[in-house]
XYZ file of C-alpha atoms in Angstrom:
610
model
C -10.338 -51.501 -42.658
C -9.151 -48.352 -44.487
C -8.007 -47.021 -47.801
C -10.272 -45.874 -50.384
C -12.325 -48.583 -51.428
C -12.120 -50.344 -47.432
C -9.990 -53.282 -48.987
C -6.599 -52.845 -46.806
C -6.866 -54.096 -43.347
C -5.411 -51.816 -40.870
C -1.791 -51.783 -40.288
C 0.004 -53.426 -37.552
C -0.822 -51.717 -34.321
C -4.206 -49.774 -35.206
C -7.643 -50.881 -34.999
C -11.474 -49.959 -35.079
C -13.355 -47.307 -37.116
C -10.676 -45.870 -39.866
C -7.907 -47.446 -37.575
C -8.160 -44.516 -35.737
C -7.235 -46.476 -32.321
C -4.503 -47.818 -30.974
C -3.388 -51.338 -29.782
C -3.073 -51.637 -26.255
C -1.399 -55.272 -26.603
C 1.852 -55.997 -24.751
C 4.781 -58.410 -25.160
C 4.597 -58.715 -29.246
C 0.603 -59.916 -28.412
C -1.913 -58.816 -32.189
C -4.524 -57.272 -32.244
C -7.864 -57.935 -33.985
C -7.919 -55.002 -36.413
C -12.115 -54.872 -36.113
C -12.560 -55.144 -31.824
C -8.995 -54.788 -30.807
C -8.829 -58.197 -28.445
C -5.697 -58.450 -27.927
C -4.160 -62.378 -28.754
C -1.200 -62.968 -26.678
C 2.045 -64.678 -27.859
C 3.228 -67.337 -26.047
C 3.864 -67.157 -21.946
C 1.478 -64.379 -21.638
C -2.089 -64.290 -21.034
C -4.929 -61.189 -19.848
C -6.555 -59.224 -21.761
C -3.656 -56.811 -22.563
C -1.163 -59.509 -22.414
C 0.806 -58.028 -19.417
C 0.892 -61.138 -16.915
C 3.438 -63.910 -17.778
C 1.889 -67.355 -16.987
C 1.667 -68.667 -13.573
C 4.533 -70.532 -12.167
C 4.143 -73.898 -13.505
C 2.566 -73.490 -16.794
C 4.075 -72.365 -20.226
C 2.930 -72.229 -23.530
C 0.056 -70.364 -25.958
C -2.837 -69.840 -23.561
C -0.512 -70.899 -20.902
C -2.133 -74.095 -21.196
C 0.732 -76.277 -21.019
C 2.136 -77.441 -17.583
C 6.259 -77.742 -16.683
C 8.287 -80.577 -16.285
C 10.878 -79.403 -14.853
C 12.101 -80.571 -11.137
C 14.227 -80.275 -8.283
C 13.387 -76.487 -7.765
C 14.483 -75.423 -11.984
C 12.784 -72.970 -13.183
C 10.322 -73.130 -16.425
C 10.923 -71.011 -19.145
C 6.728 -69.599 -19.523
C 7.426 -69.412 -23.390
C 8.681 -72.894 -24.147
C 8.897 -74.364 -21.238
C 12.471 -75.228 -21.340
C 14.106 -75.388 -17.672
C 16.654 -73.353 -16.394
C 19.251 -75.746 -14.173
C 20.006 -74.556 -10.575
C 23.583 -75.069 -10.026
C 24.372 -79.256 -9.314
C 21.444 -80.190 -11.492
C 21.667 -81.259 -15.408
C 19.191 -82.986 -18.154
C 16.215 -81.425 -20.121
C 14.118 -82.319 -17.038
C 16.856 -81.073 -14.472
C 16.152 -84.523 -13.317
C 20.273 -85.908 -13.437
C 22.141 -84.732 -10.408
C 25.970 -83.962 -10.791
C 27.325 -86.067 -7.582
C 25.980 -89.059 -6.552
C 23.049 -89.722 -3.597
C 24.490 -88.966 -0.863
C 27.235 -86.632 -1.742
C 27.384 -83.262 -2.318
C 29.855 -80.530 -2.912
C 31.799 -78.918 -5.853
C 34.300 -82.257 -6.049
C 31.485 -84.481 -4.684
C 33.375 -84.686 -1.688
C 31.259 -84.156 1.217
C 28.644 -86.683 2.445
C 25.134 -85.143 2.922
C 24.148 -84.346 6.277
C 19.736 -85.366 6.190
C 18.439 -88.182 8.024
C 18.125 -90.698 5.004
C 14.595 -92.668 5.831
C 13.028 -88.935 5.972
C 14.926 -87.336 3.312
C 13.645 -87.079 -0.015
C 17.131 -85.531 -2.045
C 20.007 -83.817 -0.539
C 21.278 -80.642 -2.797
C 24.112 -81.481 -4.714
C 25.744 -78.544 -4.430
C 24.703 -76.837 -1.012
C 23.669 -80.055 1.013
C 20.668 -78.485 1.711
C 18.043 -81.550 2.521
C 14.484 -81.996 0.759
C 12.416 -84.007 3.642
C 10.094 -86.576 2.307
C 5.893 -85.344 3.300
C 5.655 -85.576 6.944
C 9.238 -84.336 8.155
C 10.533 -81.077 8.519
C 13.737 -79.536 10.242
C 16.944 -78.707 8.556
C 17.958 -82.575 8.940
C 14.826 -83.919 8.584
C 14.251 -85.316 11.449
C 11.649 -83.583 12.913
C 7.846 -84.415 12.933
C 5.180 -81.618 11.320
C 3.793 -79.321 14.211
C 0.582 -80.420 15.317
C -2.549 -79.485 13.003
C -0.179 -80.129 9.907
C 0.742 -82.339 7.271
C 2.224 -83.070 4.098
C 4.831 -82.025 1.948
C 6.884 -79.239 3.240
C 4.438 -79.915 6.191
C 2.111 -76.983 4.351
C -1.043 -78.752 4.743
C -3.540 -78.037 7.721
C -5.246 -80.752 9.109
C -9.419 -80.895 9.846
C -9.422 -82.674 12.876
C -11.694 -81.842 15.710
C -12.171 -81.824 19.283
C -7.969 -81.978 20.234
C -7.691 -84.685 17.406
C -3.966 -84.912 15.693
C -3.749 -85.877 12.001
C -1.130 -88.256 10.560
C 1.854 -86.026 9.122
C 2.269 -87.518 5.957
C -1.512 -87.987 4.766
C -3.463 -85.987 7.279
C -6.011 -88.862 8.719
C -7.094 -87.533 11.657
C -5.973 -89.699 14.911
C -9.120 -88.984 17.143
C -8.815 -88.442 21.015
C -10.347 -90.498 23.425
C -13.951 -90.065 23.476
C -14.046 -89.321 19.941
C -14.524 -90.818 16.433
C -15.347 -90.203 13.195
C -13.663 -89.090 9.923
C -13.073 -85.445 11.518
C -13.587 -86.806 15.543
C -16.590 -84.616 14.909
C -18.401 -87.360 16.920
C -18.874 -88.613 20.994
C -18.441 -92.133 21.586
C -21.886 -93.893 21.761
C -23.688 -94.929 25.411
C -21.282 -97.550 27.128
C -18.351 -96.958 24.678
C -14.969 -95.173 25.993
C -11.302 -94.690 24.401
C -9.473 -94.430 21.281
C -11.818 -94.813 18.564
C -14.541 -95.358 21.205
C -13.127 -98.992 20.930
C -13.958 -99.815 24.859
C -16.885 -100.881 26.701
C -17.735 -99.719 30.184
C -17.603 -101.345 32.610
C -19.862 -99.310 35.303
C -22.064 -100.824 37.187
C -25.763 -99.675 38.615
C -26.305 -98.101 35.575
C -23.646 -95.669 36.271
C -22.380 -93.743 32.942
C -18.827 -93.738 32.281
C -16.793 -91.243 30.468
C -16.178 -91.473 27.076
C -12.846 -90.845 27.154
C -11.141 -92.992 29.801
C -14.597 -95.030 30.788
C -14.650 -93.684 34.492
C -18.199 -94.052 35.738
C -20.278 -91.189 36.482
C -22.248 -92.095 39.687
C -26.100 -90.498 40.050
C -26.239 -88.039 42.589
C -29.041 -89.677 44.585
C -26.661 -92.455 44.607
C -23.108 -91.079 45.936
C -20.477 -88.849 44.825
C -19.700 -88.329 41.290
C -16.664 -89.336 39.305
C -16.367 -86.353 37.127
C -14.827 -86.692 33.731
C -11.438 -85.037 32.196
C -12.710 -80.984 32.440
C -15.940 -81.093 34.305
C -15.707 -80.366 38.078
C -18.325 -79.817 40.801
C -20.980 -82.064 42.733
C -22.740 -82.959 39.690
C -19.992 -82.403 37.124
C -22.063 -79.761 35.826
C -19.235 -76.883 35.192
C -15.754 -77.527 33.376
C -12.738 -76.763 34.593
C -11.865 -73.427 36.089
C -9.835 -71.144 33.707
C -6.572 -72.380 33.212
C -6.684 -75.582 34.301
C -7.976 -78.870 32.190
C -7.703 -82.754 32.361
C -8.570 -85.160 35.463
C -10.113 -83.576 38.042
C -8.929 -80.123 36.319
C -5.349 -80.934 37.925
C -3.486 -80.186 34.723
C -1.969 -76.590 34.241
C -3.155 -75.477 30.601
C 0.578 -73.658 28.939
C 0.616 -70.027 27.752
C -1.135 -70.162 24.399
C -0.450 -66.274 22.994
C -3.189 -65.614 20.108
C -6.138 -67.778 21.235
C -9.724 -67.026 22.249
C -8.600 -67.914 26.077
C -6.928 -70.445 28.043
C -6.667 -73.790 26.522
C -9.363 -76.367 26.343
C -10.412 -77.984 29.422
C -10.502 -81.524 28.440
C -7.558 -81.591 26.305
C -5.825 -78.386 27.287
C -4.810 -77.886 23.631
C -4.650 -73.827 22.603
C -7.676 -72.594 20.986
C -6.153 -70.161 18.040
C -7.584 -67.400 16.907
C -8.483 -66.828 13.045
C -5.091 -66.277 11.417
C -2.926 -68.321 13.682
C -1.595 -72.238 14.306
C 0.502 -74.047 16.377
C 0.690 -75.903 19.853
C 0.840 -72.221 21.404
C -1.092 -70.146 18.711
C 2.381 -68.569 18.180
C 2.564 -69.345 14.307
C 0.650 -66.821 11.538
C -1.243 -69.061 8.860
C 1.321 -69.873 5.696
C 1.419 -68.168 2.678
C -1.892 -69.057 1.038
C -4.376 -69.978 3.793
C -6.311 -68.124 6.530
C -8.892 -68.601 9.034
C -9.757 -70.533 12.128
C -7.163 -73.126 12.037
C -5.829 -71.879 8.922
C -8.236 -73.987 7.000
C -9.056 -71.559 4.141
C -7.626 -71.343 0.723
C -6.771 -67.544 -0.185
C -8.026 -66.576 -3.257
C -5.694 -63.406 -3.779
C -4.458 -63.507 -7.637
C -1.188 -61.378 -9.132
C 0.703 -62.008 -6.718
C -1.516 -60.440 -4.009
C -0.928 -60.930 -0.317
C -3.568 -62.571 1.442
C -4.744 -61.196 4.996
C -4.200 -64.670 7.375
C -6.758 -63.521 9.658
C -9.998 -63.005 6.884
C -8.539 -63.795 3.769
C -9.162 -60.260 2.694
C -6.354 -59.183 0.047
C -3.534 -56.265 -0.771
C -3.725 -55.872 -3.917
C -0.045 -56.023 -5.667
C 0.633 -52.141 -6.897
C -1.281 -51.825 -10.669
C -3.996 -54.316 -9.484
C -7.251 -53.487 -7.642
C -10.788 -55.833 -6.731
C -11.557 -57.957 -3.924
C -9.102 -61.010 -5.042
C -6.928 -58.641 -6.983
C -7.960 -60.021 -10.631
C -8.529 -56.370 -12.267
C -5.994 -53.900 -13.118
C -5.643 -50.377 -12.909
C -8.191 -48.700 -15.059
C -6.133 -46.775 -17.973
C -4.707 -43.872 -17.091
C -4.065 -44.674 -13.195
C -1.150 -46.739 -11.252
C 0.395 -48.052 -8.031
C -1.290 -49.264 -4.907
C -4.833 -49.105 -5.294
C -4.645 -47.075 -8.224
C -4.292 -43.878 -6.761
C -1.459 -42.326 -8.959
C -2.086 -40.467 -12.441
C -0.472 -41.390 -15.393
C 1.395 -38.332 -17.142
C 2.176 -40.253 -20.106
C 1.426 -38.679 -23.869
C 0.965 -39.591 -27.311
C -1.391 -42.658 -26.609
C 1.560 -44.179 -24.101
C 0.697 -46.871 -21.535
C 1.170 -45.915 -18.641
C 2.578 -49.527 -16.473
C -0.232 -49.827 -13.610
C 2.664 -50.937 -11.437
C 5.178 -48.037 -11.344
C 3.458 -45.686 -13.816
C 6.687 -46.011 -16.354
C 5.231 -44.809 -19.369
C 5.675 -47.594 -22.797
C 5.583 -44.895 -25.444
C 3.685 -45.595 -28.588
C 5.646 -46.037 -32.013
C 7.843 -42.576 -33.162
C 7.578 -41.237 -29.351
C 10.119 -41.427 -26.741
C 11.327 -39.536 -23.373
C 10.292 -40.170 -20.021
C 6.740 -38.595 -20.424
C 6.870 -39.325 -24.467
C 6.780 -36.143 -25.339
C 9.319 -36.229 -27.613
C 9.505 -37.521 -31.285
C 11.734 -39.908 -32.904
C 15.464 -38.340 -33.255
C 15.517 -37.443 -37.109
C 16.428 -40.544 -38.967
C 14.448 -42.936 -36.499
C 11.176 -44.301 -36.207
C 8.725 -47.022 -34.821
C 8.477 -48.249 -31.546
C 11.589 -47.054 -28.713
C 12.408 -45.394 -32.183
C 14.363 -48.403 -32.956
C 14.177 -48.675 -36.411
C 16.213 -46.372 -39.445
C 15.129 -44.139 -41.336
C 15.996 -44.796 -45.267
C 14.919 -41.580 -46.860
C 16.611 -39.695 -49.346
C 17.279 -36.484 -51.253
C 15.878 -34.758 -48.350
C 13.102 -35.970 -47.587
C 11.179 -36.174 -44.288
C 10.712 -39.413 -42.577
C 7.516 -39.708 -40.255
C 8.685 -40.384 -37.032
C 5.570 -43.007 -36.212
C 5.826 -45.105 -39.616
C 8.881 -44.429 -41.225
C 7.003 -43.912 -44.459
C 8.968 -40.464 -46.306
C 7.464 -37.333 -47.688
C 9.451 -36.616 -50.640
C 10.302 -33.226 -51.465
C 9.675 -31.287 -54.774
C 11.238 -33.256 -57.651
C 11.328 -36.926 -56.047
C 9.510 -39.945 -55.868
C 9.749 -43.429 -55.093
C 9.380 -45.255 -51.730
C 12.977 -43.870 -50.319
C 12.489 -40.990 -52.610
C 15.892 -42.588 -54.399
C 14.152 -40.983 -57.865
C 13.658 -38.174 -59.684
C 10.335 -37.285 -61.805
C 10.289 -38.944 -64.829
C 10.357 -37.010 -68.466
C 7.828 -34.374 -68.644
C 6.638 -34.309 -64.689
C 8.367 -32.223 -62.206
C 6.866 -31.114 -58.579
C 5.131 -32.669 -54.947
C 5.004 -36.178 -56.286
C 5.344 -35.568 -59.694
C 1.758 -34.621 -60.328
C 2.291 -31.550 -62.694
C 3.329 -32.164 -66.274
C 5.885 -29.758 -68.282
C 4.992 -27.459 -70.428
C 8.192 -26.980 -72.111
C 7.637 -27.256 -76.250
C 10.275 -27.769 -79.135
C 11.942 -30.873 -77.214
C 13.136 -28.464 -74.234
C 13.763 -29.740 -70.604
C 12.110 -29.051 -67.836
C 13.071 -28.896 -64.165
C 11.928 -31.787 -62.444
C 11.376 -29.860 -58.584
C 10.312 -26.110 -60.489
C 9.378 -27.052 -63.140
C 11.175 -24.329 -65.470
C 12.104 -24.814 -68.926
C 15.504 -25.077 -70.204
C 15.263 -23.963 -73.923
C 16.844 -26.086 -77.181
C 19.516 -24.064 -79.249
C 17.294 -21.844 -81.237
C 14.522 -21.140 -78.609
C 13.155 -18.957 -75.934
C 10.503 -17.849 -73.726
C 9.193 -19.605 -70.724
C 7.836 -21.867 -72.617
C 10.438 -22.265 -75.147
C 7.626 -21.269 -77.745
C 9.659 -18.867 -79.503
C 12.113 -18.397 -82.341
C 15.377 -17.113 -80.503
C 18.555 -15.623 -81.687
C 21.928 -17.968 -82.389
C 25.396 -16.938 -82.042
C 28.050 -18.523 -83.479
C 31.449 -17.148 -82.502
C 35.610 -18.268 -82.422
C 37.059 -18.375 -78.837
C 40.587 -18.827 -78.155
C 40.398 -20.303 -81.934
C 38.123 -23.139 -81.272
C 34.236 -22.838 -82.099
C 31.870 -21.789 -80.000
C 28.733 -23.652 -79.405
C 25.405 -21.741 -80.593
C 24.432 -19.208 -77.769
C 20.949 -17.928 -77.615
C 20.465 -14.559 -77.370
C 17.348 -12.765 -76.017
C 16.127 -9.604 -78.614
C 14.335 -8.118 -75.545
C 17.560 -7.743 -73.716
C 19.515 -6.615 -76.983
C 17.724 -3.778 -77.316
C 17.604 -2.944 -73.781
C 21.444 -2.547 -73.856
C 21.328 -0.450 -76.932
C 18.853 1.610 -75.666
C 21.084 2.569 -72.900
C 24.460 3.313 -74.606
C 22.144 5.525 -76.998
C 20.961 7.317 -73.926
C 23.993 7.943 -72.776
C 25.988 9.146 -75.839
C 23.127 11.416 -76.051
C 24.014 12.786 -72.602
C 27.547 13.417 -73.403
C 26.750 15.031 -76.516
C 24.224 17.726 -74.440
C 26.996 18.141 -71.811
C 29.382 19.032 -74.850
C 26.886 21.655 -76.535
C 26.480 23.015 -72.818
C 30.610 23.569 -72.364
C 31.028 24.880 -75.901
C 27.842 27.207 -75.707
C 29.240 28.667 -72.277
C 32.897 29.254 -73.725
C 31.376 31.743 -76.835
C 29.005 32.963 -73.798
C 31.996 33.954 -71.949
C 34.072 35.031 -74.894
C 31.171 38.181 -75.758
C 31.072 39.139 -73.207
C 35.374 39.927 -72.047
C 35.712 41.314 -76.009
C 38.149 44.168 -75.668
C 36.243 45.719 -72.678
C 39.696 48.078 -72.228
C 42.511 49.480 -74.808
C 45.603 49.325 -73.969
C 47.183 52.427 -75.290
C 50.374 53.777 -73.515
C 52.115 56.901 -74.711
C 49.514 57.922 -77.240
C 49.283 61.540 -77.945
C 46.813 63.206 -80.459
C 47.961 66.478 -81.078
C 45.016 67.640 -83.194
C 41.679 68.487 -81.771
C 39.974 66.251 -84.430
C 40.476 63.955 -86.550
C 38.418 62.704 -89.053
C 38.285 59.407 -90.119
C 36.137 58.328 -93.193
C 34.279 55.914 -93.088
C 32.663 55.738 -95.749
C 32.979 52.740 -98.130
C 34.510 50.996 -95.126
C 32.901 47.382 -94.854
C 30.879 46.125 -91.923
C 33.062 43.460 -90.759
C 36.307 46.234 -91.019
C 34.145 48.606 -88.480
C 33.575 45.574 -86.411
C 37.161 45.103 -85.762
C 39.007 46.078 -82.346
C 40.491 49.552 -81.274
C 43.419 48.824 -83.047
C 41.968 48.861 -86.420
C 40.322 52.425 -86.410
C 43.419 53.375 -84.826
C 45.024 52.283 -87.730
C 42.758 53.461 -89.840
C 42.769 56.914 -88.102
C 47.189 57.039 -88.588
C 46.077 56.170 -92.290
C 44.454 59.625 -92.770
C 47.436 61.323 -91.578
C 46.352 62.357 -87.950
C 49.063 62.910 -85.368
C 49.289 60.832 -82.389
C 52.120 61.169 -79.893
C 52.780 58.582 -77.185
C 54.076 60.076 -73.598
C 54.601 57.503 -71.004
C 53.012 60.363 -68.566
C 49.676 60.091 -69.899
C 46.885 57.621 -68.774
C 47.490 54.428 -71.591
C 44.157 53.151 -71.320
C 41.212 54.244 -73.161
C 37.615 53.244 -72.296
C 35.054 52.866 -75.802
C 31.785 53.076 -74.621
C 29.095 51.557 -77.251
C 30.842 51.442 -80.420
C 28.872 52.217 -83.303
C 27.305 50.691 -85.809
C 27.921 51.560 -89.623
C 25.264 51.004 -92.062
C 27.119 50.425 -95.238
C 23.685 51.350 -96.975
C 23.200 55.228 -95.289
C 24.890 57.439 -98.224
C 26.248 59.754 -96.073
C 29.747 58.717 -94.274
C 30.402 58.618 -90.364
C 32.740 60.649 -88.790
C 34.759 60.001 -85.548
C 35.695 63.122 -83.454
C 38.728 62.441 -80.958
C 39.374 65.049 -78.790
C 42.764 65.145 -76.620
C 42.641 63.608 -73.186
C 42.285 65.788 -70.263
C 44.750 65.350 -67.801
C 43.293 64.107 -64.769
C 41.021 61.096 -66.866
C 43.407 58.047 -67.440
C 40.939 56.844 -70.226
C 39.667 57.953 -73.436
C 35.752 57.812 -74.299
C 34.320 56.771 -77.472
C 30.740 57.498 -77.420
C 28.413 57.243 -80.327
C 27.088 59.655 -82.708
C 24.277 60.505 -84.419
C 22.923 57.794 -87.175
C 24.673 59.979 -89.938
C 28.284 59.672 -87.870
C 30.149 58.800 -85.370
C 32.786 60.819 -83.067
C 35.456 60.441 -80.643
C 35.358 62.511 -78.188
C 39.075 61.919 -75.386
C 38.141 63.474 -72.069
């Protein structure tokens, strides 16, 4: 039994303690789920259910015998014959041609001897001799020391006796009698069935087998019997010889324990052997001294015809052959291994290994091909979706999301996962996923759980409405976040440019004059400055220049002279000092090509031209 509570029987194929072992029954035989005895279908019988019924019998327990004749064979299921060719009727009983005739137009007339011959074939003309006859014609007597149908049976006579062919009596020699002619004839009797009375005279003995009188030696010569020689008949005949007077030559018997008998000069066989010249091995089925014993060899055994002993058939082993290989071993006398996996039976005959259901390969190794299953991985696999079918019982393992026998269906509302054991926890009338499990959020909501208030946007594409799109706040402000960033960026790389263009401007402001031709003529001249604003003193060159020309200095240009003029540190006028700045300019000197403007004390401020 298994399941949880023990109340389902094991399934087909498993037995014992949690139907944890395996049925070792053959040919479509049950097995008890609780022992495992095996109960064979019918035709088959042992305990495995491996050995068809013996020839002859059909049926459950192969308890039923066949009906069938002339040489048709018996179905060992139900017993139904199979025809051989010429023969018709449920029985095979009807023949096709007549008695007599044989041949595929019932043309040809039979060749047996008819008082002899039980059936001639219809189709080969092969003749069936009637107990008693053999030869292909049937017209031949058994061989001596047989009997019977076929001429199979061995007869029990003794002491040189022959037994009737069709019924075995035994036809005694002379001298003998009895049901075997295990017996002498009695004082005074002689002959065939010690039938004949003596007829000596002087009480002289006469021999029980032709009633020749046996004279005492005090008395005359003695008449020795058939095999005895010498003056007092005391020894048989020499070796070789038998009958009267030990005249007869005995003939050339081949397996016997000697020459032949001395009285009879019949062969004496050894164990295993028949026939008028010990030339003939015991039949199929019999062994011994005159081939009197029965073998008792089973599954199809060979029997030795000397002592009986047996060869076992390959898979079978014991003294008559009646036990098979023990599991796991095979072939003659069980020496093989079996190499078969997977709890495979190995056949004790050839070691072929019968995988178990969902394995197959030579060794059976090797699992169902996908989409197969069951035994020789004969039967389909129906899964679905994906799943995985088990190989032994075709039963599927649904994957994530399914359920159902063929895994044909999804998880119902609200369950999602392996077998749809886990429940949703999607709120607000959301779906969920039903192999993850995630939560696909109403219009309106968001979060894993769809437990929060989202954002809805309503907009006009292509001038039709759009349906209400959720929008996440988190991610909103993400993206503003960034373009803020950035313009912040560009804005610092602006500042940076502009702030290096004044940078650069100070510091190229009028670094040279460009004066050509200028010629002061005076020494000095003076330039007030005073009143003079700050931003009009913080103008170029060309302003105090101008200013200078203003105050009526003289200034002559000559293209000979040097036109630039260098102003070192300019001054600075403090509109609030009460006294007023001065700026001295002296005339160039020849060899400088630039004038110098230096500065001054605090109260003024010259201009001195080198």
């Amino acid at each position: 039994w298994t399941g949880s509570v023990c109340g389902q029987p094991c399934p087909e194929g498993r037995f014992g303690l949690n139907c944890s072992q395996e049925c070792q029954c053959h040919n479509n035989g049950l097995c008890l789920s609780t022992t495992g005895q095996c109960l064979c279908s019918p035709g088959y019988m042992g305990d495995r259910c491996q050995e068809e019924c013996p020839v002859g019998t059909y049926g459950s327990g192969c308890s039923q015998t066949c009906r069938c004749e002339n040489n048709s064979k018996c179905s060992h299921t139900s017993g139904q014959c199979l025809c051989e060719q010429g023969f018709i009727g449920e029985w095979c009983d009807i023949r096709l041609c007549p008695e007599g005739r044989y041949g595929l137009q019932c043309d040809r007339k039979c060749p047996c001897h008819s008082p002899n011959t039980r059936s001639c074939h219809p189709m080969s003309g092969e003749c069936t001799c009637q107990p008693g006859w053999a030869g292909l014609y049937c017209n031949e007597t058994c061989t001596p020391g047989f009997y019977g149908k076929s001429c199979s049976e061995v007869c029990q006579c003794q002491n040189g006796a022959d037994c009737h062919s069709v019924s075995g009596e035994c036809i005694c020699a002379p001298g003998f009698m009895g049901p075997r002619c295990s017996v002498s004839c009695p004082a005074g009797k002689f002959g065939a069935n010690c039938s004949s009375s003596c007829k000596c005279q002087n009480k002289a003995e006469c021999s029980p087998a032709d009633g020749s009188c046996f004279c005492k030696p005090d008395e005359g010569t003695c008449e020795c019997a058939p095999g005895f020689r010498g003056t007092n008949c005391q020894r048989i005949c020499s070796p070789g010889y038998f009958g009267h007077r030990c005249s007869q030559t005995c003939p050339q018997c081949v397996h016997s324990n000697g020459p032949c008998h001395h009285i009879m000069g019949q062969c004496d066989c050894l164990p295993g052997f028949r026939g008028t010249l010990c030339n003939e091995v015991c039949p199929g089925g019999r062994f011994g001294k005159h081939c009197a014993w029965s073998c008792s060899c089973t599954n199809n055994g060979t029997c030795n015809p000397i002592d009986g002993s047996c060869q076992c058939y390959p898979g079978w082993i014991g003294s008559d052959c009646s036990q098979p290989c023990p599991p796991g071993h095979w072939g003659p006398n069980c020496i093989h291994t079996c190499n078969c996996h997977n709890g495979a039976h190995c056949s004790a005959y050839d070691g072929e290994c019968k995988c178990s259901a969902g394995w197959t390969g030579l060794f059976c190794t090797q699992r169902c091909p996908l989409g197969f299953h069951g035994k020789d991985c004969s039967q389909t696999c129906w899964c679905q979706n994906g799943a995985d079918c088990d190989h032994i019982s075709g039963k599927c393992s649904c994957r994530s999301g399914f359920m159902g026998q063929n895994c044909e269906q999804k998880c119902p509302h609200r369950s999602y996962g392996y077998g749809c054991r886990q429940l949703c926890d999607c709120l607000n009338n959301s779906t969920c996923d039903h192999m993850t499990g995630t939560c696909y959020c109403s219009p309106g909501w968001k979060g894993v759980r769809c437990d929060q208030v989202g954002v809805v946007v309503v907009g006009n594409l292509n001038s039709l409405t759009s349906t209400a799109m959720h929008v996440d706040t988190y991610q909103i402000g993400a993206i503003t976040g960034i373009i803020v960033l950035v313009l912040l960026v560009l804005l610092l790389l602006v500042l940076l440019i502009i702030y290096k263009k004044k940078q650069k401007g100070k510091a190229s402001t009028m670094p040279a004059v460009y004066a050509p031709a200028v010629r002061v003529t005076a020494d000095y001249t003076t330039a007030g400055a005073c009143g003079v604003s700050r931003p009009y003193m913080g103008d170029p060159l060309r302003d105090v220049l101008q200013a200078t020309a203003y105050h009526g200095s003289s200034i002559s240009l000559s293209s000979s002279e040097n036109p630039y003029a260098t102003i070192k540190d300019p001054p600075l006028l403090n509109s609030k000092n009460s006294e007023c700045g001065y700026m001295e300019m002296k005339s160039p000197r020849r060899d400088s090509a630039y004038a110098e403007i230096s500065n001054s004390s605090p109260a003024g401020m010259s201009m001195k031209l080198n």
